[in-house]
Amino acid sequence: MVSSLKRTIGAARTCAAVGVVLIIFASADPVGAAATVHPISGTSIDTAVGCATNTTCVAVGATSAHRGAVTVVTNGLPGATKSVTAALTLVGVACFSATRCVAVGQSTSATQGIIVPITNGTPGVAQHVSAAQALVGVACAPRPSTTCYAVGQAPGSTQGVEVPIHNGVPSTPHLVSSAVELDAIACPGNTCWAVGLSSSSTQGIIVPFANGVAGTSKRVAAAFRLTGIGCAGSTSCYADGQSSSRTQGIVVTLKAGVPGATHHYSAGTLAHMACLTGGSCLASGFNSSFTQGLLATVTGGIPGAPRHVSGAQDLFSGTCTTATTCVVAGAASNFTQGLIVDTPV
């Protein structure tokens, strides 16, 4: 496995042996916007947050016992964590109603993708997807739709895969030969866009999906890999990831899936993107030395000043609950514990 999948799943497999350290800390912020960090007891890593309402969210990741973890987050504060024994780790989550969400990840055998329905914060029966080696991203169509789409990598690590999910139940997967992996997806309207690594393993790629069917993909030469995407409108989105040099982060402006302006980011790698319709976006990742989590507000496709989160090794996928506030999942230093960051955009 490569990219964010290797980073998240690899950490989930190994970090429990390090031990659990309870850390409460604040971020260093050169522009004055304070981020509040909450450790999540019993977890080794948290990789994504999805919100059912503006105040009720669900964080997913892995427990310290190497199983999937589901934690209800209310007003930015994590509650009790429930284990999902069928999963090695859960990597993505999205909510399609005020009570229902769906999480995706990898099975305990590390050979199949897994989909877990969540109702009122309680995980249901996990469903295995043999057409995927792992599923790492999921997004739902605008409500009241109950359709979501998961993306990841097919067995053999040679193709991307997309799986439609209806009411929490997966349907027929679609292989995407133009990509060696798909790492994230956003569904702001009738069309979804997924990002990942091209089949040549040398460029970022953007793949449109209409009703779950892949359209013509577009490569981004300035990016070695794209791992995050968020949309501030039905056709206005931003993707982030690694630049072609692999030494910088990059943010790419997308208009109806067509890549436009690119902006490099020397402070570190921006690996994930959270946006609210009509609002700004928040990119998250890690600094250039991979020692601290990194946040950056993205306005008009331009990432702002870096906000380093002391005590966090990495910051993963998040979601924005209001036009000015987002919650982001992450891991503490040395991947000793999962955490949630409640932060202004």
Tab-separated table of C-alpha atoms in Angstrom:
chain	number	residue	atom	x	y	z
A	1	MET	CA	0.000	0.000	0.000
A	2	VAL	CA	1.111	3.536	-0.692
A	3	SER	CA	0.289	7.151	0.164
A	4	SER	CA	-2.156	8.011	2.918
A	5	LEU	CA	-3.359	4.422	3.047
A	6	LYS	CA	0.125	3.231	4.012
A	7	ARG	CA	0.473	6.075	6.496
A	8	THR	CA	-2.814	5.486	8.309
A	9	ILE	CA	-3.047	1.709	8.224
A	10	GLY	CA	0.641	1.251	8.956
A	11	ALA	CA	0.328	3.470	12.003
A	12	ALA	CA	-2.759	1.613	13.170
A	13	ARG	CA	-0.917	-1.704	13.050
A	14	THR	CA	2.111	-0.595	15.023
A	15	CYS	CA	1.267	2.266	17.349
A	16	ALA	CA	-0.479	0.282	20.085
A	17	ALA	CA	2.827	-1.298	21.073
A	18	VAL	CA	4.159	2.134	21.993
A	19	GLY	CA	1.651	2.555	24.825
A	20	VAL	CA	-1.027	5.153	25.529
A	21	VAL	CA	-0.151	8.638	26.685
A	22	LEU	CA	-2.856	11.092	27.740
A	23	ILE	CA	-1.991	14.474	26.287
A	24	ILE	CA	-3.948	17.725	26.468
A	25	PHE	CA	-2.392	20.562	24.527
A	26	ALA	CA	-3.029	23.668	22.450
A	27	SER	CA	-1.676	24.457	19.015
A	28	ALA	CA	0.944	27.020	18.167
A	29	ASP	CA	-0.804	29.481	15.877
A	30	PRO	CA	0.946	32.434	14.256
A	31	VAL	CA	-2.297	34.021	13.069
A	32	GLY	CA	-4.157	33.882	16.378
A	33	ALA	CA	-6.861	31.301	15.674
A	34	ALA	CA	-6.813	28.799	18.559
A	35	ALA	CA	-7.249	25.075	17.987
A	36	THR	CA	-8.454	22.892	20.856
A	37	VAL	CA	-7.187	19.324	20.915
A	38	HIS	CA	-8.987	16.448	22.661
A	39	PRO	CA	-7.313	13.040	23.060
A	40	ILE	CA	-9.561	10.009	22.637
A	41	SER	CA	-9.011	7.361	25.288
A	42	GLY	CA	-8.599	3.789	24.067
A	43	THR	CA	-7.618	4.733	20.512
A	44	SER	CA	-4.245	4.609	18.830
A	45	ILE	CA	-5.169	6.754	15.839
A	46	ASP	CA	-8.184	8.661	14.504
A	47	THR	CA	-8.279	9.147	10.761
A	48	ALA	CA	-11.584	10.847	9.884
A	49	VAL	CA	-14.593	12.733	11.225
A	50	GLY	CA	-18.084	12.868	9.753
A	51	CYS	CA	-20.919	15.000	11.116
A	52	ALA	CA	-24.583	14.017	11.264
A	53	THR	CA	-25.559	17.497	12.564
A	54	ASN	CA	-23.729	20.717	13.392
A	55	THR	CA	-23.165	19.440	16.923
A	56	THR	CA	-23.002	15.639	16.600
A	57	CYS	CA	-20.155	13.967	14.734
A	58	VAL	CA	-18.487	10.566	14.537
A	59	ALA	CA	-14.729	9.980	14.582
A	60	VAL	CA	-13.247	6.740	13.275
A	61	GLY	CA	-9.830	5.113	13.448
A	62	ALA	CA	-8.307	2.230	15.381
A	63	THR	CA	-8.320	1.132	18.993
A	64	SER	CA	-5.148	0.367	20.917
A	65	ALA	CA	-6.065	-3.310	20.404
A	66	HIS	CA	-5.761	-2.996	16.599
A	67	ARG	CA	-9.460	-2.950	15.759
A	68	GLY	CA	-11.701	-0.354	14.187
A	69	ALA	CA	-12.840	2.471	16.461
A	70	VAL	CA	-16.012	4.595	16.406
A	71	THR	CA	-16.301	7.583	18.768
A	72	VAL	CA	-19.229	9.989	19.066
A	73	VAL	CA	-18.088	13.633	19.157
A	74	THR	CA	-20.549	16.169	20.604
A	75	ASN	CA	-19.775	19.881	20.309
A	76	GLY	CA	-16.164	18.963	19.579
A	77	LEU	CA	-15.829	16.730	22.667
A	78	PRO	CA	-15.253	12.976	22.194
A	79	GLY	CA	-17.303	10.476	24.176
A	80	ALA	CA	-16.991	6.721	24.615
A	81	THR	CA	-15.334	4.649	21.905
A	82	LYS	CA	-16.885	1.502	20.441
A	83	SER	CA	-14.730	-1.212	18.874
A	84	VAL	CA	-15.409	-2.768	15.452
A	85	THR	CA	-13.808	-6.193	15.665
A	86	ALA	CA	-14.199	-6.956	11.952
A	87	ALA	CA	-11.923	-4.044	10.996
A	88	LEU	CA	-8.191	-3.563	11.374
A	89	THR	CA	-8.837	0.146	11.110
A	90	LEU	CA	-11.524	2.516	9.833
A	91	VAL	CA	-10.105	5.218	7.591
A	92	GLY	CA	-13.064	7.264	6.333
A	93	VAL	CA	-16.564	8.241	7.470
A	94	ALA	CA	-19.463	10.313	6.117
A	95	CYS	CA	-23.032	10.949	7.308
A	96	PHE	CA	-26.127	10.935	5.106
A	97	SER	CA	-28.778	11.883	7.689
A	98	ALA	CA	-29.091	13.312	11.182
A	99	THR	CA	-28.751	9.808	12.630
A	100	ARG	CA	-26.945	7.667	10.066
A	101	CYS	CA	-23.347	7.513	8.886
A	102	VAL	CA	-21.147	5.014	7.081
A	103	ALA	CA	-17.488	4.209	7.747
A	104	VAL	CA	-14.950	2.471	5.514
A	105	GLY	CA	-11.596	0.827	6.097
A	106	GLN	CA	-9.764	-2.477	5.947
A	107	SER	CA	-10.650	-5.898	7.334
A	108	THR	CA	-8.658	-7.545	10.124
A	109	SER	CA	-7.024	-9.810	7.531
A	110	ALA	CA	-5.753	-6.688	5.694
A	111	THR	CA	-7.001	-8.234	2.442
A	112	GLN	CA	-10.438	-6.668	1.943
A	113	GLY	CA	-12.223	-3.387	2.153
A	114	ILE	CA	-14.877	-3.020	4.809
A	115	ILE	CA	-18.029	-0.905	5.141
A	116	VAL	CA	-19.660	-0.278	8.526
A	117	PRO	CA	-23.085	1.386	8.891
A	118	ILE	CA	-23.392	3.624	11.971
A	119	THR	CA	-26.721	4.596	13.540
A	120	ASN	CA	-26.834	7.155	16.365
A	121	GLY	CA	-23.137	6.582	16.933
A	122	THR	CA	-23.416	2.795	17.206
A	123	PRO	CA	-21.669	0.673	14.545
A	124	GLY	CA	-23.755	-1.995	12.838
A	125	VAL	CA	-22.797	-5.212	11.043
A	126	ALA	CA	-19.622	-4.790	8.993
A	127	GLN	CA	-19.770	-5.760	5.338
A	128	HIS	CA	-16.689	-6.959	3.449
A	129	VAL	CA	-15.925	-5.832	-0.099
A	130	SER	CA	-13.710	-8.379	-1.835
A	131	ALA	CA	-13.210	-6.127	-4.877
A	132	ALA	CA	-11.185	-3.768	-2.681
A	133	GLN	CA	-7.977	-4.405	-0.798
A	134	ALA	CA	-8.867	-1.399	1.326
A	135	LEU	CA	-11.343	1.491	1.268
A	136	VAL	CA	-9.944	4.811	2.465
A	137	GLY	CA	-12.412	7.551	1.572
A	138	VAL	CA	-16.189	8.002	1.510
A	139	ALA	CA	-18.596	10.834	0.705
A	140	CYS	CA	-22.375	11.081	0.545
A	141	ALA	CA	-24.552	12.864	-1.991
A	142	PRO	CA	-26.351	15.965	-0.639
A	143	ARG	CA	-29.243	15.156	1.675
A	144	PRO	CA	-31.937	13.866	1.533
A	145	SER	CA	-30.129	11.340	-0.664
A	146	THR	CA	-29.093	8.142	1.127
A	147	THR	CA	-26.418	7.281	-1.441
A	148	CYS	CA	-22.715	7.429	-0.615
A	149	TYR	CA	-19.571	6.433	-2.506
A	150	ALA	CA	-16.421	4.811	-1.134
A	151	VAL	CA	-13.030	4.772	-2.841
A	152	GLY	CA	-9.796	2.885	-2.346
A	153	GLN	CA	-7.534	0.366	-3.973
A	154	ALA	CA	-8.317	-2.943	-5.669
A	155	PRO	CA	-6.528	-6.182	-4.742
A	156	GLY	CA	-3.035	-6.337	-6.183
A	157	SER	CA	-2.573	-2.570	-5.722
A	158	THR	CA	-2.881	-1.930	-9.454
A	159	GLN	CA	-6.218	-0.107	-9.811
A	160	GLY	CA	-8.462	2.259	-8.002
A	161	VAL	CA	-11.918	1.137	-6.936
A	162	GLU	CA	-15.206	2.917	-6.227
A	163	VAL	CA	-18.151	1.364	-4.380
A	164	PRO	CA	-21.677	2.849	-4.352
A	165	ILE	CA	-23.403	2.537	-0.965
A	166	HIS	CA	-27.194	2.778	-0.651
A	167	ASN	CA	-28.666	3.165	2.842
A	168	GLY	CA	-25.431	1.814	4.282
A	169	VAL	CA	-25.383	-1.252	2.005
A	170	PRO	CA	-22.655	-1.587	-0.668
A	171	SER	CA	-23.592	-2.362	-4.262
A	172	THR	CA	-21.546	-3.324	-7.334
A	173	PRO	CA	-17.961	-1.961	-7.199
A	174	HIS	CA	-16.350	-0.224	-10.180
A	175	LEU	CA	-12.662	-0.567	-11.009
A	176	VAL	CA	-10.836	2.545	-12.232
A	177	SER	CA	-7.908	1.571	-14.446
A	178	SER	CA	-6.678	5.161	-14.904
A	179	ALA	CA	-5.683	5.247	-11.240
A	180	VAL	CA	-3.479	2.961	-9.190
A	181	GLU	CA	-5.362	4.194	-6.119
A	182	LEU	CA	-8.145	6.591	-5.150
A	183	ASP	CA	-7.599	8.297	-1.803
A	184	ALA	CA	-10.514	10.706	-1.307
A	185	ILE	CA	-13.872	11.677	-2.785
A	186	ALA	CA	-16.290	14.618	-2.527
A	187	CYS	CA	-19.934	14.717	-3.656
A	188	PRO	CA	-21.193	18.324	-3.649
A	189	GLY	CA	-23.950	17.647	-6.187
A	190	ASN	CA	-24.991	15.156	-8.852
A	191	THR	CA	-21.350	14.545	-9.763
A	192	CYS	CA	-18.677	13.312	-7.378
A	193	TRP	CA	-14.941	13.790	-7.828
A	194	ALA	CA	-12.288	11.434	-6.526
A	195	VAL	CA	-8.548	12.082	-6.331
A	196	GLY	CA	-5.566	9.796	-6.095
A	197	LEU	CA	-2.512	8.529	-7.936
A	198	SER	CA	-2.457	7.929	-11.691
A	199	SER	CA	-1.833	4.503	-13.227
A	200	SER	CA	1.710	5.595	-14.067
A	201	SER	CA	2.299	6.244	-10.328
A	202	THR	CA	3.814	9.619	-11.228
A	203	GLN	CA	0.969	12.164	-11.186
A	204	GLY	CA	-2.092	13.164	-9.237
A	205	ILE	CA	-5.397	12.286	-10.845
A	206	ILE	CA	-8.997	13.525	-10.698
A	207	VAL	CA	-11.831	11.160	-11.622
A	208	PRO	CA	-15.470	12.284	-12.030
A	209	PHE	CA	-18.314	9.927	-11.091
A	210	ALA	CA	-21.885	10.382	-12.315
A	211	ASN	CA	-24.316	7.993	-10.621
A	212	GLY	CA	-21.328	5.944	-9.554
A	213	VAL	CA	-19.902	5.536	-13.051
A	214	ALA	CA	-16.413	6.907	-13.712
A	215	GLY	CA	-15.951	9.497	-16.434
A	216	THR	CA	-12.804	10.753	-18.151
A	217	SER	CA	-10.007	11.288	-15.656
A	218	LYS	CA	-7.641	14.248	-15.661
A	219	ARG	CA	-4.019	14.238	-14.545
A	220	VAL	CA	-2.320	17.058	-12.639
A	221	ALA	CA	1.318	17.270	-13.687
A	222	ALA	CA	2.213	19.616	-10.821
A	223	ALA	CA	1.187	16.985	-8.269
A	224	PHE	CA	2.872	13.668	-7.612
A	225	ARG	CA	-0.209	12.536	-5.715
A	226	LEU	CA	-3.529	14.027	-4.609
A	227	THR	CA	-4.899	12.692	-1.326
A	228	GLY	CA	-7.614	15.133	-0.278
A	229	ILE	CA	-10.546	16.980	-1.842
A	230	GLY	CA	-13.203	19.342	-0.490
A	231	CYS	CA	-15.887	21.416	-2.190
A	232	ALA	CA	-17.167	24.885	-1.312
A	233	GLY	CA	-19.871	24.726	-3.998
A	234	SER	CA	-21.497	22.279	-6.398
A	235	THR	CA	-18.659	22.687	-8.909
A	236	SER	CA	-16.018	24.610	-6.916
A	237	CYS	CA	-13.566	22.261	-5.212
A	238	TYR	CA	-9.963	22.119	-4.013
A	239	ALA	CA	-7.623	19.141	-3.919
A	240	ASP	CA	-4.367	18.801	-2.010
A	241	GLY	CA	-1.458	16.408	-1.720
A	242	GLN	CA	2.221	16.183	-2.667
A	243	SER	CA	3.880	18.311	-5.333
A	244	SER	CA	5.695	16.655	-8.235
A	245	SER	CA	9.000	17.163	-6.424
A	246	ARG	CA	7.614	15.262	-3.389
A	247	THR	CA	9.178	17.936	-1.172
A	248	GLN	CA	6.185	20.294	-0.841
A	249	GLY	CA	2.481	20.295	-0.343
A	250	ILE	CA	0.200	21.471	-3.134
A	251	VAL	CA	-3.344	22.833	-3.459
A	252	VAL	CA	-5.145	22.555	-6.812
A	253	THR	CA	-8.253	24.576	-7.717
A	254	LEU	CA	-10.926	22.518	-9.506
A	255	LYS	CA	-13.823	23.927	-11.494
A	256	ALA	CA	-16.316	21.216	-12.421
A	257	GLY	CA	-13.476	18.734	-12.046
A	258	VAL	CA	-11.096	20.605	-14.346
A	259	PRO	CA	-7.774	21.445	-12.659
A	260	GLY	CA	-6.781	25.109	-12.684
A	261	ALA	CA	-4.388	27.142	-10.576
A	262	THR	CA	-1.930	25.308	-8.328
A	263	HIS	CA	-0.223	26.632	-5.212
A	264	HIS	CA	2.800	24.992	-3.609
A	265	TYR	CA	3.206	24.877	0.156
A	266	SER	CA	6.695	24.617	1.617
A	267	ALA	CA	5.636	24.287	5.276
A	268	GLY	CA	4.717	20.628	4.858
A	269	THR	CA	2.372	18.170	3.178
A	270	LEU	CA	-1.313	19.073	2.962
A	271	ALA	CA	-2.995	15.698	2.692
A	272	HIS	CA	-6.706	16.317	3.386
A	273	MET	CA	-9.308	19.008	2.729
A	274	ALA	CA	-12.533	19.980	4.530
A	275	CYS	CA	-14.909	22.623	3.156
A	276	LEU	CA	-18.358	23.954	3.900
A	277	THR	CA	-20.604	25.088	1.043
A	278	GLY	CA	-20.162	28.808	0.592
A	279	GLY	CA	-17.310	28.946	3.110
A	280	SER	CA	-13.567	28.622	3.320
A	281	CYS	CA	-11.726	25.308	3.461
A	282	LEU	CA	-9.244	23.798	5.887
A	283	ALA	CA	-6.315	21.704	4.709
A	284	SER	CA	-4.669	19.307	7.159
A	285	GLY	CA	-1.536	17.201	7.148
A	286	PHE	CA	1.945	17.291	8.660
A	287	ASN	CA	4.986	19.568	8.668
A	288	SER	CA	8.087	19.115	6.526
A	289	SER	CA	9.916	17.109	9.200
A	290	PHE	CA	6.869	14.916	9.976
A	291	THR	CA	7.005	15.906	13.646
A	292	GLN	CA	3.804	17.970	13.993
A	293	GLY	CA	0.321	18.157	12.612
A	294	LEU	CA	-0.334	21.028	10.216
A	295	LEU	CA	-3.439	23.125	9.440
A	296	ALA	CA	-3.889	25.808	6.791
A	297	THR	CA	-6.982	27.807	5.847
A	298	VAL	CA	-7.569	27.746	2.084
A	299	THR	CA	-9.232	30.823	0.599
A	300	GLY	CA	-9.857	30.976	-3.132
A	301	GLY	CA	-7.504	28.046	-3.605
A	302	ILE	CA	-4.614	29.747	-1.788
A	303	PRO	CA	-3.390	28.123	1.447
A	304	GLY	CA	-2.691	30.552	4.277
A	305	ALA	CA	-0.120	30.633	7.062
A	306	PRO	CA	0.707	27.257	8.627
A	307	ARG	CA	-0.734	26.402	12.018
A	308	HIS	CA	1.381	23.717	13.672
A	309	VAL	CA	-0.340	21.558	16.283
A	310	SER	CA	2.150	20.687	19.000
A	311	GLY	CA	1.825	17.129	20.291
A	312	ALA	CA	0.086	15.889	17.154
A	313	GLN	CA	2.195	13.752	14.837
A	314	ASP	CA	-0.276	13.962	11.963
A	315	LEU	CA	-3.707	15.382	11.153
A	316	PHE	CA	-5.993	13.454	8.865
A	317	SER	CA	-9.466	13.992	7.416
A	318	GLY	CA	-11.981	16.401	8.938
A	319	THR	CA	-15.265	18.141	8.268
A	320	CYS	CA	-16.584	21.667	8.750
A	321	THR	CA	-19.641	22.032	10.967
A	322	THR	CA	-20.168	25.768	10.408
A	323	ALA	CA	-18.774	28.395	8.048
A	324	THR	CA	-16.074	29.166	10.606
A	325	THR	CA	-15.440	25.906	12.519
A	326	CYS	CA	-14.069	22.488	11.560
A	327	VAL	CA	-13.195	19.277	13.395
A	328	VAL	CA	-10.201	17.211	12.302
A	329	ALA	CA	-9.040	13.727	13.288
A	330	GLY	CA	-5.421	12.935	14.065
A	331	ALA	CA	-2.812	11.103	16.076
A	332	ALA	CA	-0.650	12.213	18.997
A	333	SER	CA	3.158	12.218	18.890
A	334	ASN	CA	4.615	8.826	17.968
A	335	PHE	CA	1.086	7.661	17.152
A	336	THR	CA	0.378	6.874	20.781
A	337	GLN	CA	-3.259	8.021	20.819
A	338	GLY	CA	-6.021	9.249	18.577
A	339	LEU	CA	-7.291	12.810	18.903
A	340	ILE	CA	-9.793	15.385	17.687
A	341	VAL	CA	-8.941	18.987	16.844
A	342	ASP	CA	-11.746	21.534	17.101
A	343	THR	CA	-10.544	24.606	15.205
A	344	PRO	CA	-11.596	27.757	13.380
A	345	VAL	CA	-11.230	27.577	9.602
